[in-house]
CSV table of C-alpha atoms in Angstrom, one decimal:
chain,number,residue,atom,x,y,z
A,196,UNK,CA,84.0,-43.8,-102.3
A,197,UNK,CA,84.8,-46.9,-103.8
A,198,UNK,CA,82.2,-49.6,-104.7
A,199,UNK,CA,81.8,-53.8,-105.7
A,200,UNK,CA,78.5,-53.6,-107.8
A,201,UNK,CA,77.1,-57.2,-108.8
A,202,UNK,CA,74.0,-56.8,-111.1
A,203,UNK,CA,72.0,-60.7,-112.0
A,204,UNK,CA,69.3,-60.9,-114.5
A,205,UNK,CA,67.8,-64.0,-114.6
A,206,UNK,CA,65.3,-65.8,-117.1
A,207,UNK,CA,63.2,-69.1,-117.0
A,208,UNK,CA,61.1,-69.4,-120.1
A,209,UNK,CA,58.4,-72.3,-120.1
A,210,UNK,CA,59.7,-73.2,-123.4
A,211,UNK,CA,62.4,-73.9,-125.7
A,212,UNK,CA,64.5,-70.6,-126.6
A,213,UNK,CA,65.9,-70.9,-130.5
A,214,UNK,CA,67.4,-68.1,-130.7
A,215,UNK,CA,67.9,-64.1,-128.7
A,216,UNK,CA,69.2,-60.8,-130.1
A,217,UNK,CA,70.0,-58.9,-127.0
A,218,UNK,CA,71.5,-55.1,-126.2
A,219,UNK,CA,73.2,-54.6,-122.8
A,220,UNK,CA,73.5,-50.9,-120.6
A,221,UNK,CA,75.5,-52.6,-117.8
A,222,UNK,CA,78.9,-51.1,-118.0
A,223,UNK,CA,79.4,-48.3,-115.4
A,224,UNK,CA,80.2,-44.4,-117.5
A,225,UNK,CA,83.5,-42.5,-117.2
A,226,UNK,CA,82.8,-39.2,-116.1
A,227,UNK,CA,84.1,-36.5,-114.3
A,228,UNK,CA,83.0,-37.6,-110.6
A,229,UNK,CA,83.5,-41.4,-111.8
A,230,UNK,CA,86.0,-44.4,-112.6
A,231,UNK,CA,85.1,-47.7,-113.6
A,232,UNK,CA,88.3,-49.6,-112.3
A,233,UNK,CA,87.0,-53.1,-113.8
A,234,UNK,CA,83.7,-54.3,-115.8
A,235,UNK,CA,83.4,-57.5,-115.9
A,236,UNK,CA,80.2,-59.5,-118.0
A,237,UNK,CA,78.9,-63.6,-118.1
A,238,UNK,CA,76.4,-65.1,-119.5
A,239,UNK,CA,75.1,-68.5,-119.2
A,240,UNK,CA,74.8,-69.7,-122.0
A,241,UNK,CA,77.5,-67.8,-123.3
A,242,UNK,CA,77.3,-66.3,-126.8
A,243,UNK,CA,79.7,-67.0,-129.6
A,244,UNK,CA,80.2,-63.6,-129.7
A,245,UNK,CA,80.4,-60.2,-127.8
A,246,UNK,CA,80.6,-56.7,-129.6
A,247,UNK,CA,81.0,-53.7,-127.9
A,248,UNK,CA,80.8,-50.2,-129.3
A,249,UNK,CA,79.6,-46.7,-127.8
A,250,UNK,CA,76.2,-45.1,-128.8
A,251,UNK,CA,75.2,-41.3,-129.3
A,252,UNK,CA,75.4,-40.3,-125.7
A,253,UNK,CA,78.9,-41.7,-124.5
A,254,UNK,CA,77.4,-45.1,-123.2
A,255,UNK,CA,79.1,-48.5,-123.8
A,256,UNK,CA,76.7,-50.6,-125.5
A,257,UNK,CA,77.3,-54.7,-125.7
A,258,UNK,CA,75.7,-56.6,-128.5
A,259,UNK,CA,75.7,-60.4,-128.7
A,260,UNK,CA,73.0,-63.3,-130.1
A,261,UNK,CA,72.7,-66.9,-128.8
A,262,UNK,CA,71.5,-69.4,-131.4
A,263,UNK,CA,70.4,-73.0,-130.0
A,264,UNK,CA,68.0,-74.4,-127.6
A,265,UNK,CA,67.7,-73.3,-124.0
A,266,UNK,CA,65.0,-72.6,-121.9
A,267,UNK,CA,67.4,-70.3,-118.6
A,268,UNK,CA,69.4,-67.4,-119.5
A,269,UNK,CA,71.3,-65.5,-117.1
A,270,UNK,CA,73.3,-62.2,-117.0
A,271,UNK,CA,75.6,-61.3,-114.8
A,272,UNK,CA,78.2,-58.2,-114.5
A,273,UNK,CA,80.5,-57.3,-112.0
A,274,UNK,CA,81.9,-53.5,-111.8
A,275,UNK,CA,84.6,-51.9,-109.4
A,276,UNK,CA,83.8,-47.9,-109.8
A,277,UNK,CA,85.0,-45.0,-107.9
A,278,UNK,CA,82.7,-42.3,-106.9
A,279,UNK,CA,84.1,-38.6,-105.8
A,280,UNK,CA,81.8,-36.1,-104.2
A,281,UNK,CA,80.2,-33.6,-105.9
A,282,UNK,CA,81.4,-30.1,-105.6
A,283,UNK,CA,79.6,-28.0,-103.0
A,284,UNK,CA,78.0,-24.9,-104.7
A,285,UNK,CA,76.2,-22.0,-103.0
A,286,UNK,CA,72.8,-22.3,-104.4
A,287,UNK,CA,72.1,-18.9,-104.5
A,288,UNK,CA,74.6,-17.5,-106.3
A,289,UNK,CA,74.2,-20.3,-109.1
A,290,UNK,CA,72.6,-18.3,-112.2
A,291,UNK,CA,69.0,-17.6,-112.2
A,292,UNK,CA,67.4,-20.5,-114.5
A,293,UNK,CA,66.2,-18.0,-117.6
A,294,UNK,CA,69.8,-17.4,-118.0
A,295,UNK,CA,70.2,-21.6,-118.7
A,296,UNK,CA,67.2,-21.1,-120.8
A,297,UNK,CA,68.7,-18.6,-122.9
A,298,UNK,CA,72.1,-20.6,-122.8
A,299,UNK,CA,70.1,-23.5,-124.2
A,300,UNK,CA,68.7,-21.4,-127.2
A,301,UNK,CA,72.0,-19.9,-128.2
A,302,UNK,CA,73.7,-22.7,-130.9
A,303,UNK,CA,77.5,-21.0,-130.4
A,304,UNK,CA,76.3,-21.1,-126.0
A,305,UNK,CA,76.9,-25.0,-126.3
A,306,UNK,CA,80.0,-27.2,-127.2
A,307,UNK,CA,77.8,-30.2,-129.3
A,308,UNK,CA,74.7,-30.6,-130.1
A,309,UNK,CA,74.4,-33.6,-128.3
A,310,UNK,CA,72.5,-31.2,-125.8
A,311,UNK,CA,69.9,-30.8,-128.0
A,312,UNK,CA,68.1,-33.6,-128.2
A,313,UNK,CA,67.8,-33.0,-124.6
A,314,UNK,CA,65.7,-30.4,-124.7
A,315,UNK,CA,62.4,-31.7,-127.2
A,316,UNK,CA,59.7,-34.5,-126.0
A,317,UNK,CA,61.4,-38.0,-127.1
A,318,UNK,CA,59.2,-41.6,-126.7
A,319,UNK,CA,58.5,-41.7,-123.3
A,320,UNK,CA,58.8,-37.9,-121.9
A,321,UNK,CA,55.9,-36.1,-123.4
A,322,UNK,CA,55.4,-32.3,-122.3
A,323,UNK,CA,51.5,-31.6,-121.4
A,324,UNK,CA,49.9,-28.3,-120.2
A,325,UNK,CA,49.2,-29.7,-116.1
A,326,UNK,CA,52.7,-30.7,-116.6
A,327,UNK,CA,54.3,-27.0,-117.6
A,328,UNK,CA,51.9,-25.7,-114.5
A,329,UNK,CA,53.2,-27.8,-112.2
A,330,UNK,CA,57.0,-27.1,-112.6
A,331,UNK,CA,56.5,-23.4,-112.6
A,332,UNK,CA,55.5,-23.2,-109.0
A,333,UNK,CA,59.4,-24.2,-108.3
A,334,UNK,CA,60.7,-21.8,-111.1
A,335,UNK,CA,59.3,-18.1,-110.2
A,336,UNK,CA,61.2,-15.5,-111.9
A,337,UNK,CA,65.1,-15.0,-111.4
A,338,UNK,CA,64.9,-17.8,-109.4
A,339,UNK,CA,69.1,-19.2,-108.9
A,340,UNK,CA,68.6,-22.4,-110.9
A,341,UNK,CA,70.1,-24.8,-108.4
A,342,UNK,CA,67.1,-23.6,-105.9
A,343,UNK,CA,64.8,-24.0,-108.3
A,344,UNK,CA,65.6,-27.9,-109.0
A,345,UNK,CA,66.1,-28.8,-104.9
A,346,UNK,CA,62.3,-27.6,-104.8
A,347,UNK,CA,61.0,-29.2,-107.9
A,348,UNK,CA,63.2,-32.4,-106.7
A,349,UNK,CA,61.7,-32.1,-103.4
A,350,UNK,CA,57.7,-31.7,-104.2
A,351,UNK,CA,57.6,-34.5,-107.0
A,352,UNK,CA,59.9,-36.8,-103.9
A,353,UNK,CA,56.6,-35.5,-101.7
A,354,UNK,CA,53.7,-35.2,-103.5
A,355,UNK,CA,54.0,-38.8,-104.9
A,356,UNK,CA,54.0,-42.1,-103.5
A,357,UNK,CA,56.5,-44.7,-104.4
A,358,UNK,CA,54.0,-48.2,-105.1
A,359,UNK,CA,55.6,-50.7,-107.4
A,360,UNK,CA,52.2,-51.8,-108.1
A,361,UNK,CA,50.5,-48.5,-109.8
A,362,UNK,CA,52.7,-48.4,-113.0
A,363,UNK,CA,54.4,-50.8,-115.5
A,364,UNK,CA,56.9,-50.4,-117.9
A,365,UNK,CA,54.3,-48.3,-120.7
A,366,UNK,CA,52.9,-46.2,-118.0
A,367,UNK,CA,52.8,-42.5,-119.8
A,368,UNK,CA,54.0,-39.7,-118.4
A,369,UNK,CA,50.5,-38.0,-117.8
A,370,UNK,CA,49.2,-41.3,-116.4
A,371,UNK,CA,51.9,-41.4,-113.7
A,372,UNK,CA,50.8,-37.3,-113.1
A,373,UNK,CA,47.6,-38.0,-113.1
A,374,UNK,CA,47.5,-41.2,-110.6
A,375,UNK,CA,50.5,-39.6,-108.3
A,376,UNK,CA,52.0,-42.6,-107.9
A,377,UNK,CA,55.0,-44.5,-109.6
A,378,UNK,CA,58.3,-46.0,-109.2
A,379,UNK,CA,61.6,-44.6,-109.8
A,380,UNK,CA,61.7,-44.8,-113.7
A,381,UNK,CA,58.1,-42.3,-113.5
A,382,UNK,CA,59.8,-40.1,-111.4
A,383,UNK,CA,63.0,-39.3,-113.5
A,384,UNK,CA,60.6,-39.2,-116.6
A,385,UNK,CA,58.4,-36.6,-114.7
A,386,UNK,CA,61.1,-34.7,-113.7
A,387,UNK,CA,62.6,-34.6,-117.2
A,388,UNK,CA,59.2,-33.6,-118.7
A,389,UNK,CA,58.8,-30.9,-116.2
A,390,UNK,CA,62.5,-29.2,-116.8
A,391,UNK,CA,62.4,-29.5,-120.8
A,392,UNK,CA,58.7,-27.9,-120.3
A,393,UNK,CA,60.7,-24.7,-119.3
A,394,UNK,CA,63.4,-25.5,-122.3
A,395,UNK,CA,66.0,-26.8,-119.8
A,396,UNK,CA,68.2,-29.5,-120.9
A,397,UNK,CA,67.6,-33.0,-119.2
A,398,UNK,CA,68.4,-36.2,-119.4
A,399,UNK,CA,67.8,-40.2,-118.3
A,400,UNK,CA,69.9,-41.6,-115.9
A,401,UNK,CA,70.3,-44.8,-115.1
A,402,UNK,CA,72.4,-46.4,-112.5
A,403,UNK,CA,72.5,-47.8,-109.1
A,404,UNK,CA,72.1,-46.8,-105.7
A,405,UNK,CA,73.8,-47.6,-102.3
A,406,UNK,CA,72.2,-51.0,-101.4
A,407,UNK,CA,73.5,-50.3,-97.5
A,408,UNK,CA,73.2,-47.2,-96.3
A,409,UNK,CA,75.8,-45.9,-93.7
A,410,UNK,CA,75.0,-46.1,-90.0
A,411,UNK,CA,72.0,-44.4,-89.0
A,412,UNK,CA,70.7,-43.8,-92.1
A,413,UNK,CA,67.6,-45.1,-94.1
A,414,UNK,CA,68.1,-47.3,-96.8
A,415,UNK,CA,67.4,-45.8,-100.0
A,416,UNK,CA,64.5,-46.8,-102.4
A,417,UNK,CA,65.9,-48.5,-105.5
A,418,UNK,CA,68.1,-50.4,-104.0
A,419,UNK,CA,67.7,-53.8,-105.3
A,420,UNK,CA,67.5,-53.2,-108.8
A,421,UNK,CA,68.6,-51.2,-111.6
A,422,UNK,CA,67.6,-47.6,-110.3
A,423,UNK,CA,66.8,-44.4,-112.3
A,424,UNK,CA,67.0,-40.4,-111.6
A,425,UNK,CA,67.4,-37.5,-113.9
A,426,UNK,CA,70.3,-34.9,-114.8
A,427,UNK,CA,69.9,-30.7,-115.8
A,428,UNK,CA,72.0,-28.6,-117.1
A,429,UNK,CA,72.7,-26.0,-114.7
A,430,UNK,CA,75.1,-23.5,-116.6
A,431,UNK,CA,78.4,-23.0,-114.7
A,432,UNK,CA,77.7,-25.7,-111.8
A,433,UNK,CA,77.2,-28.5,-115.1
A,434,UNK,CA,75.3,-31.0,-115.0
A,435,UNK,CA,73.3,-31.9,-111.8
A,436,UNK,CA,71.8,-35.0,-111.1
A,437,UNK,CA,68.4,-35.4,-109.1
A,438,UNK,CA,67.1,-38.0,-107.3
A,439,UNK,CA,63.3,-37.3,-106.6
A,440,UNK,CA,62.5,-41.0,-105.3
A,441,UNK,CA,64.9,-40.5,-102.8
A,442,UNK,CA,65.1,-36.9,-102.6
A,443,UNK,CA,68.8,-36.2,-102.9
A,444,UNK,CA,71.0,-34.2,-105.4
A,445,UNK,CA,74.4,-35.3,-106.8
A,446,UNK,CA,76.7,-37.0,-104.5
A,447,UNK,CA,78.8,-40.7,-104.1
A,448,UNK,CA,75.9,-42.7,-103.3
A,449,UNK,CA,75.1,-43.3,-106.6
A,450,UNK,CA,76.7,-44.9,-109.6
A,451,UNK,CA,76.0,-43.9,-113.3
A,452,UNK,CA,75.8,-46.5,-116.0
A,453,UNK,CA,74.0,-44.7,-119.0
A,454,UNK,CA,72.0,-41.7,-120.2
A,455,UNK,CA,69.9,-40.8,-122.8
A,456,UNK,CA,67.0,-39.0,-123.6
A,457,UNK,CA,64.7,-41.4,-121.7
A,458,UNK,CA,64.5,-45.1,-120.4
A,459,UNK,CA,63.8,-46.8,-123.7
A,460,UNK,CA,68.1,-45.1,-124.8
A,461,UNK,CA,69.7,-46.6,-121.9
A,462,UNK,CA,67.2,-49.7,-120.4
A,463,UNK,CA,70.0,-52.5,-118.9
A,464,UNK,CA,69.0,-55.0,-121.3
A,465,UNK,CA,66.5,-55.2,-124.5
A,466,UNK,CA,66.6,-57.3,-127.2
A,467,UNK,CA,64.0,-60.0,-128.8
A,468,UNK,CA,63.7,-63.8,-128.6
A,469,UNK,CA,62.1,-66.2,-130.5
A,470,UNK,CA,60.2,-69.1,-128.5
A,471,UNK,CA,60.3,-69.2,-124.9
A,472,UNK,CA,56.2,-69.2,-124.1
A,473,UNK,CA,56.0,-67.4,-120.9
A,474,UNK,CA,59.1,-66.0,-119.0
A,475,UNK,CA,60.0,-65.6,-115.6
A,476,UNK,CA,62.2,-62.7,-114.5
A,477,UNK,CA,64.2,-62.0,-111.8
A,478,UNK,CA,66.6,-58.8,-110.7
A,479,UNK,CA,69.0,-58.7,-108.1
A,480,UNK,CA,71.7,-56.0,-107.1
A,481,UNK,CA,74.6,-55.7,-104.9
A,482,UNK,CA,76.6,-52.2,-104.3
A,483,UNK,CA,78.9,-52.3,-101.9
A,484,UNK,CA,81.2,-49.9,-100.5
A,485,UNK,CA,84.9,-51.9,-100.9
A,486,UNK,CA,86.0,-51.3,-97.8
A,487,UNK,CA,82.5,-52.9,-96.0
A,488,UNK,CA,83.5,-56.5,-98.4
A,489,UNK,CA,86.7,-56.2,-97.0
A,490,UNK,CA,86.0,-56.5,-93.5
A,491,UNK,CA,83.5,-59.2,-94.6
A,492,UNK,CA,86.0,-61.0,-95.7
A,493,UNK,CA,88.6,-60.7,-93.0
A,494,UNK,CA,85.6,-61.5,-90.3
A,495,UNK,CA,84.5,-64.5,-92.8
A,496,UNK,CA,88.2,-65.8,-92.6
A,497,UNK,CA,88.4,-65.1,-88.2
């Protein structure tokens, strides 16, 4: 599947802006299931400079400052990424998940220890006791791993409700648990903390969804912003990605961007400014299968 993905971040700041340090996640990953074709970034104003270098995990990272007085920013990239299907594997004859565990704990088991870090609380994913107890119903013993995290997947995509309004950027972990409610970037931290609770190696995603969904089929939650799931190691089968807001598994509706060990590694843009009073933000996304903007086009041009 191939996609158009337009991402705008826009700023209004009640005051004058002297200057902004700022770090960018917006350039879609190479990976095994995915080809970024074209990345493409503006900004208005436009910095005297742009520096792009790769961080610990793989991701591209751009870096830029803009000195002199404004009071609007704006950020806009435009990708081109092919997508491929993910394998079809026969859940249950994917390796019971203590086997992964073991895999995890064996140094010479493991190409880099890039993994690593993968498997301990970081910042934002801290590992309680409620939390433990909670993924363990979906792991029973010799349990085939990929089972294990359709369930898990599953129960966290039921037993919480999706409310923009109950969290905010800080919410903890154990307060999203506890209120069982959240948005996207709760979810993918809950799931994390529940896998590395059983010494599983997980990571951060972050990415985009299918803004239209094909005939027939609901639209997915996340779609007009930057959205957020969670990957696990899963031995043999690699790395699997889950998707407990919208209760899917890996597949071509979703683009990757970055990952890390949790949001505050791969958020789309961070960076500090000085001035500015209050600030208004607004988010907009756009991913579009290629061949749906080509028949736009041609019926545009009829």
């Amino acid at each position: 599947m191939n996609y158009s993905v337009t991402h705008t971040t826009s700023y209004r700041y009640s005051e004058t802006v002297a200057v902004c340090h700022n770090r960018l996640h917006l350039a879609p990953r190479e990976t095994d299931r995915q080809r970024c074709h074209d990345y493409r970034l503006v900004l208005n104003p436009p910095p005297k400079l742009i520096t792009r270098q790769t961080d610990y995990f793989g991701n591209l990272v751009d870096y830029f400052s803009i000195h002199g007085a404004y009071r609007a920013f704006e950020v806009t990239s435009t990708s081109h990424v092919e997508v491929s299907p993910s394998p079809n594997f026969d859940e249950m004859q994917s390796e019971a998940w203590e086997v992964i565990r073991a895999q995890a704990r064996e140094t010479r088991r493991f190409s880099s220890l890039r993994h690593f870090p993968l498997l301990l609380p970081s910042a934002r994913v801290q590992i309680s006791e409620p939390i433990r107890s909670y993924a363990q119903q979906s792991f029973p013993a010799n349990r085939p791993i990929l089972e294990a995290i359709r369930e898990l997947n599953q129960r966290i995509h039921n037993d919480f409700t999706f409310d923009q309004q109950a969290t905010t950027i800080h919410t903890t972990v154990d307060e999203a648990f506890r209120l069982r409610r959240g948005v996207c970037q709760d979810f993918a931290h809950l799931a994390i903390a529940c896998l590395r609770s059983l010494d599983l190696p997980a990571r951060y995603v972050s990415g985009y969804v299918r803004t239209t969904p094909p005939a027939g089929q609901s639209r997915l939650v996340g779609a007009d912003a930057s959205h957020a799931w969670c990957s696990v190691y899963c031995g043999d089968c690699g790395w699997i990605d889950l998707d407990p807001t919208n209760n899917l598994l890996s597949g071509d509706s979703h683009i990757c961007v970055a990952w890390g060990r949790d949001y505050d590694d791969v958020s789309p843009i961070q960076g500090i400014f000085v001035g500015g009073g209050h600030h208004e933000l607004r988010v907009g996304v756009d991913m579009t299968p290629s061949d749906e903007e080509a028949k736009s086009a041609a019926s545009e041009q009829i």
